[in-house]
XYZ file of C-alpha atoms in Angstrom:
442
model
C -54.224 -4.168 -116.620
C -52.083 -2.117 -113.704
C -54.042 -4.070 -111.251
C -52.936 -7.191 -112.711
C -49.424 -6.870 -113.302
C -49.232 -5.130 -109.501
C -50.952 -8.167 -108.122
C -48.369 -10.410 -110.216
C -45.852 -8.555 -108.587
C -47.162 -9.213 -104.928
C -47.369 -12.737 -105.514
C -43.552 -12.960 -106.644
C -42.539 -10.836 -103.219
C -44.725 -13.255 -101.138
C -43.503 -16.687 -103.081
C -39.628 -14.886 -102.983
C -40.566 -14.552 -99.117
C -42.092 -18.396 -98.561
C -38.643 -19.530 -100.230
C -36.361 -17.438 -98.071
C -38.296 -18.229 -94.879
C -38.513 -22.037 -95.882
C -34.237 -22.142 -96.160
C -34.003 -19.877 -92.956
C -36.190 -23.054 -91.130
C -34.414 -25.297 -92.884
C -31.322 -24.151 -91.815
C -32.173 -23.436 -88.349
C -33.997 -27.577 -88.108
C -30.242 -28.621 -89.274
C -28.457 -26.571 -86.659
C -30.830 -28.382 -84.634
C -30.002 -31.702 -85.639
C -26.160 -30.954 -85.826
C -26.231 -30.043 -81.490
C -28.733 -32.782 -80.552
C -26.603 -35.278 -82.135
C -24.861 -37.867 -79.879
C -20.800 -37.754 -80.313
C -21.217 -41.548 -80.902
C -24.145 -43.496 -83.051
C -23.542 -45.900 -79.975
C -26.666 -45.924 -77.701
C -26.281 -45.370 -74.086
C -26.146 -47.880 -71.667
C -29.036 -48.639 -69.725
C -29.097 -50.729 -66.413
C -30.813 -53.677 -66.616
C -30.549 -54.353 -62.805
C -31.256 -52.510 -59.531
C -28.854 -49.863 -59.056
C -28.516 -50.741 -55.464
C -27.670 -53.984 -55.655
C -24.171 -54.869 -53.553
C -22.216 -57.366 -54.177
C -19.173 -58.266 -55.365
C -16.970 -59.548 -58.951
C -13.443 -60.506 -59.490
C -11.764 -60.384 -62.306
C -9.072 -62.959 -62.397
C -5.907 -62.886 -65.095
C -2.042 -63.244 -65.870
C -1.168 -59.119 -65.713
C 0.695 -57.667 -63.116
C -1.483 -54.775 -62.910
C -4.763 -53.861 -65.066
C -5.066 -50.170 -64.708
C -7.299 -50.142 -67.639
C -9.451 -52.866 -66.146
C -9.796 -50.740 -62.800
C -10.691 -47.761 -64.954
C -13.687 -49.449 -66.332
C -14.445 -50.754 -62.433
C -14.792 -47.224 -61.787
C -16.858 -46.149 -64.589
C -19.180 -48.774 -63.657
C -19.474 -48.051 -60.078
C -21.165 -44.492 -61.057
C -23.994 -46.748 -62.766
C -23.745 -49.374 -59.728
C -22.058 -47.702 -56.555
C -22.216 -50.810 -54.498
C -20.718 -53.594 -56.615
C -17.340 -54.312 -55.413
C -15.252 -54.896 -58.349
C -11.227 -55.977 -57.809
C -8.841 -57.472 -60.290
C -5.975 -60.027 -59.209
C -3.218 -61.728 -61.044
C -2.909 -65.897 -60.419
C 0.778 -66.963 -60.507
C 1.075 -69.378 -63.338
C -1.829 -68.760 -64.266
C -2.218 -71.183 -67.090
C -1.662 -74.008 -64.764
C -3.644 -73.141 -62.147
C -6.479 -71.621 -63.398
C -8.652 -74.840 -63.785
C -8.414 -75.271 -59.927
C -9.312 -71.862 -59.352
C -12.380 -72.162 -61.455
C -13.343 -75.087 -59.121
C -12.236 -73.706 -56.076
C -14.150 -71.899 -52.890
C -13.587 -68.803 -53.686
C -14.641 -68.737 -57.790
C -13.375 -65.715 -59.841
C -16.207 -64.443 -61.544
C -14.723 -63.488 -65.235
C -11.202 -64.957 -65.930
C -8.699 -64.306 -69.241
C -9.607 -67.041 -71.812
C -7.483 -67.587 -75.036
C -8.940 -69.269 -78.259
C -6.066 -72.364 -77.760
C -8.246 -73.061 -75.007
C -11.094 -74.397 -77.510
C -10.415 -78.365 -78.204
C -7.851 -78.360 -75.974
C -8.574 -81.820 -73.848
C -5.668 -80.158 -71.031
C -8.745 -76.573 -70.728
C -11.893 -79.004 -71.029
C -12.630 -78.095 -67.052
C -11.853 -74.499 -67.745
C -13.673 -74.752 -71.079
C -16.919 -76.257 -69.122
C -17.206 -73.454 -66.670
C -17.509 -70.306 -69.343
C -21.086 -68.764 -70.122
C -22.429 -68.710 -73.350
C -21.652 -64.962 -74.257
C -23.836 -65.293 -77.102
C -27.211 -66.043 -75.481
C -29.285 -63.872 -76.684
C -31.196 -63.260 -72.795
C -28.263 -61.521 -72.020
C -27.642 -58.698 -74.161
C -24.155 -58.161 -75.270
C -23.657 -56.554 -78.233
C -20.369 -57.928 -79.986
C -21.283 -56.279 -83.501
C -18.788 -53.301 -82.153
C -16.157 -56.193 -82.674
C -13.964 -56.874 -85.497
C -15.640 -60.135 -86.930
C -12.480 -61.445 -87.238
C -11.504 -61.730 -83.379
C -14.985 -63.581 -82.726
C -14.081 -67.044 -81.565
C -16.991 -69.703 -81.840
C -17.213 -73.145 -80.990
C -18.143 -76.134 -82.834
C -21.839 -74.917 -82.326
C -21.464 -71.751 -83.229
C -21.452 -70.314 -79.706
C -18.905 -67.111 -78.391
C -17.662 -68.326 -75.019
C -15.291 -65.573 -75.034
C -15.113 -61.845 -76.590
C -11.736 -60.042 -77.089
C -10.718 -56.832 -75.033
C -7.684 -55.861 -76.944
C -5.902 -57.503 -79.696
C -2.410 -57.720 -81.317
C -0.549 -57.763 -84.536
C 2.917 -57.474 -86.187
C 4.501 -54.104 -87.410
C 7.141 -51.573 -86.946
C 7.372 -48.436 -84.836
C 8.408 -45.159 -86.984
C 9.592 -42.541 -85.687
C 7.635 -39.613 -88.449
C 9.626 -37.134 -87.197
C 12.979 -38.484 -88.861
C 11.134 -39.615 -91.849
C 10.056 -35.526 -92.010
C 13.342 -34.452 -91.384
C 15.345 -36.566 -94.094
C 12.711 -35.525 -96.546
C 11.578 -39.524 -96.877
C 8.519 -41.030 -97.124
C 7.692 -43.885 -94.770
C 7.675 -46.981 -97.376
C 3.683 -48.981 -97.936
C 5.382 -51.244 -100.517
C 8.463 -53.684 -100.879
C 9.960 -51.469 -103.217
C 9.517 -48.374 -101.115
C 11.064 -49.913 -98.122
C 14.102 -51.008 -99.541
C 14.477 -47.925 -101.029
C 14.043 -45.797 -97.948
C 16.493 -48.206 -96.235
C 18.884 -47.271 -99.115
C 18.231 -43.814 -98.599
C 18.597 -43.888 -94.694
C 21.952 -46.243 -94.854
C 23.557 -43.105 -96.638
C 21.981 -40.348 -94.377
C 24.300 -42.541 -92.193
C 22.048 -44.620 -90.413
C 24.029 -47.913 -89.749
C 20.741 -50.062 -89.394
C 17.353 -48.606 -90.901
C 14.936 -51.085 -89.280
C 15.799 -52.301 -86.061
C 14.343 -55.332 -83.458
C 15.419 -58.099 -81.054
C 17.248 -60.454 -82.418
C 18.833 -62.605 -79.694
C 16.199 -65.809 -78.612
C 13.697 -67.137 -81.604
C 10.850 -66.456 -79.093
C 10.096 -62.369 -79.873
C 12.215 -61.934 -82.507
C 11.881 -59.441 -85.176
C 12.329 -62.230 -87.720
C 9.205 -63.835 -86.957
C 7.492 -60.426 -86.711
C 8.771 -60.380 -90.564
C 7.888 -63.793 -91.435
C 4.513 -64.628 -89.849
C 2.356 -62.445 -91.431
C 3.928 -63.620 -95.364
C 3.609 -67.113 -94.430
C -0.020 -66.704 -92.698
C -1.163 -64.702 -96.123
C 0.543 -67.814 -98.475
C -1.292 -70.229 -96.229
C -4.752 -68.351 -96.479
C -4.369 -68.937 -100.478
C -4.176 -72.388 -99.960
C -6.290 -74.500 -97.616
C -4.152 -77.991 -98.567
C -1.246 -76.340 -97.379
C -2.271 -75.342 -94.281
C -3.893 -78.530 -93.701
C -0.475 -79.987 -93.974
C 1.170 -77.302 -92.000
C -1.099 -77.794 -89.165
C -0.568 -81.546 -88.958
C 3.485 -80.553 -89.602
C 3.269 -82.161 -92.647
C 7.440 -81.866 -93.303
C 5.980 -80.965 -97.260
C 4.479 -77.889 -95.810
C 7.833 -76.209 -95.160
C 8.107 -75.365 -98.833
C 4.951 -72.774 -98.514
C 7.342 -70.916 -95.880
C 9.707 -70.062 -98.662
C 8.405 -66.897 -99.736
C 8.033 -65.455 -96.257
C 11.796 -66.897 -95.152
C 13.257 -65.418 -98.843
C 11.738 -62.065 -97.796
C 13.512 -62.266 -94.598
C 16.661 -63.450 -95.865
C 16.429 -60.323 -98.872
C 15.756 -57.234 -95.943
C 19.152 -58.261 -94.342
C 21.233 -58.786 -97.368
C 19.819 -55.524 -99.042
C 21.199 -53.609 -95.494
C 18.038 -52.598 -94.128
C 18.868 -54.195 -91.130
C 22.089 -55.132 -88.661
C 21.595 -57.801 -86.981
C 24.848 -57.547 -84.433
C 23.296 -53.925 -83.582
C 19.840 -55.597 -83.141
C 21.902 -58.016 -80.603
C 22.633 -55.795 -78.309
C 18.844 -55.091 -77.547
C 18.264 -57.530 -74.338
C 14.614 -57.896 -74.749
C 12.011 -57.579 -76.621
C 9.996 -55.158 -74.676
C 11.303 -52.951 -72.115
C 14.491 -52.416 -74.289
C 12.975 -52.603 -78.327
C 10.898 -49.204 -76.629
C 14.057 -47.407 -75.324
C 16.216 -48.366 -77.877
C 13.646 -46.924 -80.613
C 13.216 -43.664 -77.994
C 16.996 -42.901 -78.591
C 15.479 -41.152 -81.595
C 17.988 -42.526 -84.458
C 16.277 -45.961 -85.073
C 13.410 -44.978 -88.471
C 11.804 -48.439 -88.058
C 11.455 -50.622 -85.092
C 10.051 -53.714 -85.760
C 7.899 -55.295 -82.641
C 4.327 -56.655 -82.022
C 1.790 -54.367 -80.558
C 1.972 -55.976 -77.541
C 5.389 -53.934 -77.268
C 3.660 -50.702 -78.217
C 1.201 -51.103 -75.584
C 4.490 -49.867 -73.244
C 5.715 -46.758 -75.277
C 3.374 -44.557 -73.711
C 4.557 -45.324 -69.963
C 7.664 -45.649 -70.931
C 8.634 -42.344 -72.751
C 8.885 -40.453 -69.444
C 11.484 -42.985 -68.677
C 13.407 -42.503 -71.732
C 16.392 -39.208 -70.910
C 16.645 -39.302 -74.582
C 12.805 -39.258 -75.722
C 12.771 -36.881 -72.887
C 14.579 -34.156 -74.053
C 13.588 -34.990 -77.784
C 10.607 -36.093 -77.925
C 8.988 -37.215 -81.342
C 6.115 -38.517 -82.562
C 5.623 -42.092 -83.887
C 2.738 -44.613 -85.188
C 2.627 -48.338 -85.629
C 2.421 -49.644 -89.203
C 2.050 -52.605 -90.993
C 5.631 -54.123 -93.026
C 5.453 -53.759 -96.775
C 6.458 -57.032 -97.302
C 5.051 -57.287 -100.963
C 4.637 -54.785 -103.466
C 0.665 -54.485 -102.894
C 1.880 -53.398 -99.207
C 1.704 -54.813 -95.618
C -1.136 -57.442 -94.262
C -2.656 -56.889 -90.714
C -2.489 -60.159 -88.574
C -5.204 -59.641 -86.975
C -5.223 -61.741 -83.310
C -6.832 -61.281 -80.388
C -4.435 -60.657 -77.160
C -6.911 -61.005 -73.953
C -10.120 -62.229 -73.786
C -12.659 -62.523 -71.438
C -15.222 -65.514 -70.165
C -17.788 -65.133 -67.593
C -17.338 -68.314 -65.147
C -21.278 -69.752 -65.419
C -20.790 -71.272 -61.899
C -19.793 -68.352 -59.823
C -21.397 -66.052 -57.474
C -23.640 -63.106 -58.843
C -23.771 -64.386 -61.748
C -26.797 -61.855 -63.101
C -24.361 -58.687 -62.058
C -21.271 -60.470 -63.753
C -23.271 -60.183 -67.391
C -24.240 -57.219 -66.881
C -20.769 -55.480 -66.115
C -19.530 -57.554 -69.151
C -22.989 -55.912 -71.261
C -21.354 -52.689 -70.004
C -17.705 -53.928 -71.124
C -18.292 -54.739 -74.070
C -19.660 -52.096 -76.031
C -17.415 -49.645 -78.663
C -17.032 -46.635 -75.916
C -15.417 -49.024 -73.540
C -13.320 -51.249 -75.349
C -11.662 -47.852 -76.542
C -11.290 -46.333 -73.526
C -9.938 -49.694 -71.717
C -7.645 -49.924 -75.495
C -6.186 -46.309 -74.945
C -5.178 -46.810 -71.316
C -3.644 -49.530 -72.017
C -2.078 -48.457 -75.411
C -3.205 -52.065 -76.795
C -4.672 -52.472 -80.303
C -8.804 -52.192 -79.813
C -11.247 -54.886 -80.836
C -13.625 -52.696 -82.303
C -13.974 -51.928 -85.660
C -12.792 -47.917 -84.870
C -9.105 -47.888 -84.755
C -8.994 -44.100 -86.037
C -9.410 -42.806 -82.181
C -5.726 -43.507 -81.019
C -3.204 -42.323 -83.669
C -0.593 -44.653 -83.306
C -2.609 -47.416 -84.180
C -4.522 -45.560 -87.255
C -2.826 -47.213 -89.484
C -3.606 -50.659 -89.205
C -7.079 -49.513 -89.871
C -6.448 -48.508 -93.592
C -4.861 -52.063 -93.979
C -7.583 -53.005 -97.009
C -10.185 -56.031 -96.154
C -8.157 -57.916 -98.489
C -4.849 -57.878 -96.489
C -6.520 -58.332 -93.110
C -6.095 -61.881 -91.604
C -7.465 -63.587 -88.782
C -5.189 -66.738 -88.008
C -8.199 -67.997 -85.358
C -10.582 -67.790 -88.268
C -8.132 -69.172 -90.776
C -7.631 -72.159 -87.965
C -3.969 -71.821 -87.342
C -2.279 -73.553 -84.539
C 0.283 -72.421 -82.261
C 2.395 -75.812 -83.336
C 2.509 -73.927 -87.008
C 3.594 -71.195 -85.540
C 6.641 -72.684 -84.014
C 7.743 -73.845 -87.046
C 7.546 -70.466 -88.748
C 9.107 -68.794 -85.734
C 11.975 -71.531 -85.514
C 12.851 -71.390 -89.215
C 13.333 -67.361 -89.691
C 15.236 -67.056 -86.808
C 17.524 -69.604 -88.105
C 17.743 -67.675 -91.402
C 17.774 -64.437 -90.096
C 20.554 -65.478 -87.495
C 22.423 -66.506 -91.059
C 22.385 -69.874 -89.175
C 20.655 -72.007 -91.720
C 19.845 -71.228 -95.512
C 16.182 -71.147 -96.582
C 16.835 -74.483 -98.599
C 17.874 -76.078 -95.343
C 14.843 -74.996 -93.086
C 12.189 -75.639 -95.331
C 13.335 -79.372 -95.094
C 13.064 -79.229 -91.488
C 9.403 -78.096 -90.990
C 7.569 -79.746 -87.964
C 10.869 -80.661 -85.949
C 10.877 -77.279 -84.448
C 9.901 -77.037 -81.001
């Protein structure tokens, strides 16, 4: 009987033992896991060609400068030290870039823009771009927004985004923290937060340019409202596209909202005047530190970041700030998304193999961020948590996220919008009166 219960008890210790020696592996296999694992789920790229090959690529576009660009070049020379890479801007480049395609000296990838598709004035440009989505030649574009994916009539991507745009506002979280105010994700939150700030003694709560219809905060307001009424609706934006006069009724909602943020006080629009432009100036005007809201596109947030050593007054006060959508209805802001520059590979140039595979190497999540961040431009990829000022836009619900190239909106529409809320905005012409003039705008 003592031998039995004493051998019970030696089987407990040794089972006890198995269990605590099984968690101890366990835990130690985890730990394992946890340092082997990659900082990205992205897999590494691998060169497809020989390393030594030399020759050379040009990038060809309408920027000034493309440090980003010539980061990448560099990053892609430690994989291929002999491939010559250079970037140069063509001078009226819309104009000329058909000849350039056709000339002696053919760029190898060029900026492409989705207006460029069925327009009879790009055929020649059109002609020359490589079928991006061939299978043979290995990009991966499911790091991409779906969205920003332009295809042709057959289905094919002749051109992948490298950064992309919306509409928002700049706040400046710091002042929002220091009056004890929350910044606004509804219609009713703004206009009470401009209430608040108006008696904090801010003379105008949201700020932007104001003076030329081209860049104008009142677009920034209006576009996205009148985008989201036209998504509803494919009839309407049939007839808005052919500027259908009867289509100027769906911009009423967008133009009302316009008309409603001025008359409630959340903005002035003689202080906005005396912003000259809608880039250089919108960024140190909102630096000065007393604007809460600066409304812009991203494509003027891609120059805080340079320009906030240039700012005396961000300078010696700095603060931090993010890029949000508007509220402009009471289930929050929408996120227009666009893309802003994208590339084609010209199927007729020289080295034609080592101009895929740099754009293989482009396009992938890792370098579309790192070419995004440099150049403080909204990624294409579907991670927009990595830069902070951007974050926001990628809480915008699926719901609330629009792609005008999808939806098949023209620029023509777009005048129209642009023409009538500046017009309103400007106190110029009353919503009643615009909405009768849809498609004369030019």
């Amino acid at each position: 009987m003592k031998k039995t219960v004493k051998a019970q008890k030696r089987i407990k210790k040794l089972i006890t033992l198995a269990l605590v020696l099984g968690i101890v592996l366990s835990m130690t296999a985890c730990g394992e896991k946890e340092s082997e694992a990659p900082a990205t789920s992205e897999e590494r790229f691998e060169p497809a060609l020989d390393t030594n090959t030399d020759c050379s690529i040009t990038v060809v576009g309408g920027y000034d400068n493309f440090e980003a660009l010539e980061a990448e070049f560099d990053r892609f020379n430690k994989i291929y030290p002999n491939v010559k890479l250079s970037y140069m801007k063509l001078d009226d480049y819309n104009n000329i870039l058909a000849t350039t395609l056709e000339g002696k000296d053919k760029p190898n990838i060029f900026f492409s823009y989705a207006w460029m598709m069925g327009n009879e004035t790009y055929d020649s440009v059109v002609s020359h771009m490589e079928k991006l989505s061939d299978a043979s030649l290995g990009l991966k574009m499911d790091c991409i927004r779906p969205g920003l994916i332009n295809h042709d009539d057959s289905g094919a991507v002749m051109m992948v985004p490298v950064f992309s745009r919306s509409y928002g506002m700049l706040v400046n979280d710091d002042l929002f923290k220091k009056e004890g105010l929350s910044v606004p994700t509804t219609w009713t939150e703004l206009l009470d937060v401009c209430k608040a700030f108006k008696s904090k003694g801010y003379e105008s709560p949201m700020m932007g340019y104001s003076l030329e219809a081209s860049g104008s905060f009142m677009n920034t307001l209006a576009y996205p409202m009148f985008v989201a009424t036209l998504a509803k609706n494919p009839k309407a934006l049939e007839l808005a596209n052919k500027l259908d006069p009867a289509a100027g009724e769906y911009m009423r909602p967008a133009l009302e909202t316009v008309e409603s943020v001025i008359q409630n006080g959340c903005i002035d629009v003689k202080e906005c005047d005396k912003i000259s432009d809608n880039y250089t100036e919108v960024i140190l005007r909102f630096f000065e530190g007393d604007v809460p809201m600066m409304i812009c596109a991203g494509d003027t947030v891609s120059g805080t970041k340079k320009r906030e050593s240039q700012s005396e007054a961000f300078t010696k006060s700095p603060f931090s700030y993010t890029f949000t959508p508007i509220p402009m209805t009471d289930e929050g802001g929408y996120f227009i998304d666009s893309p802003s520059v994208e590339f084609s590979v010209n199927k007729d140039c020289d080295n034609l193999d080592m101009t895929n595979e740099f754009m293989r190497f482009l396009i992938t999540e890792n370098e579309l961020n790192e070419m995004a961040s440099v150049k403080r431009l909204i990624t294409p990829t579907a991670n927009m948590s990595f830069d902070p000022v951007y974050a926001p836009f990628g809480k915008v619900p699926s719901e609330r996220t629009l792609s005008p190239e999808v939806l098949g909106i023209t620029d023509q529409l777009t005048v129209q919008i642009r023409g009538a809320a500046f017009q309103v905005g400007k106190g110029e012409k009353t919503v009643d009166d615009v909405v009768k003039l849809y498609g004369t705008y030019e």
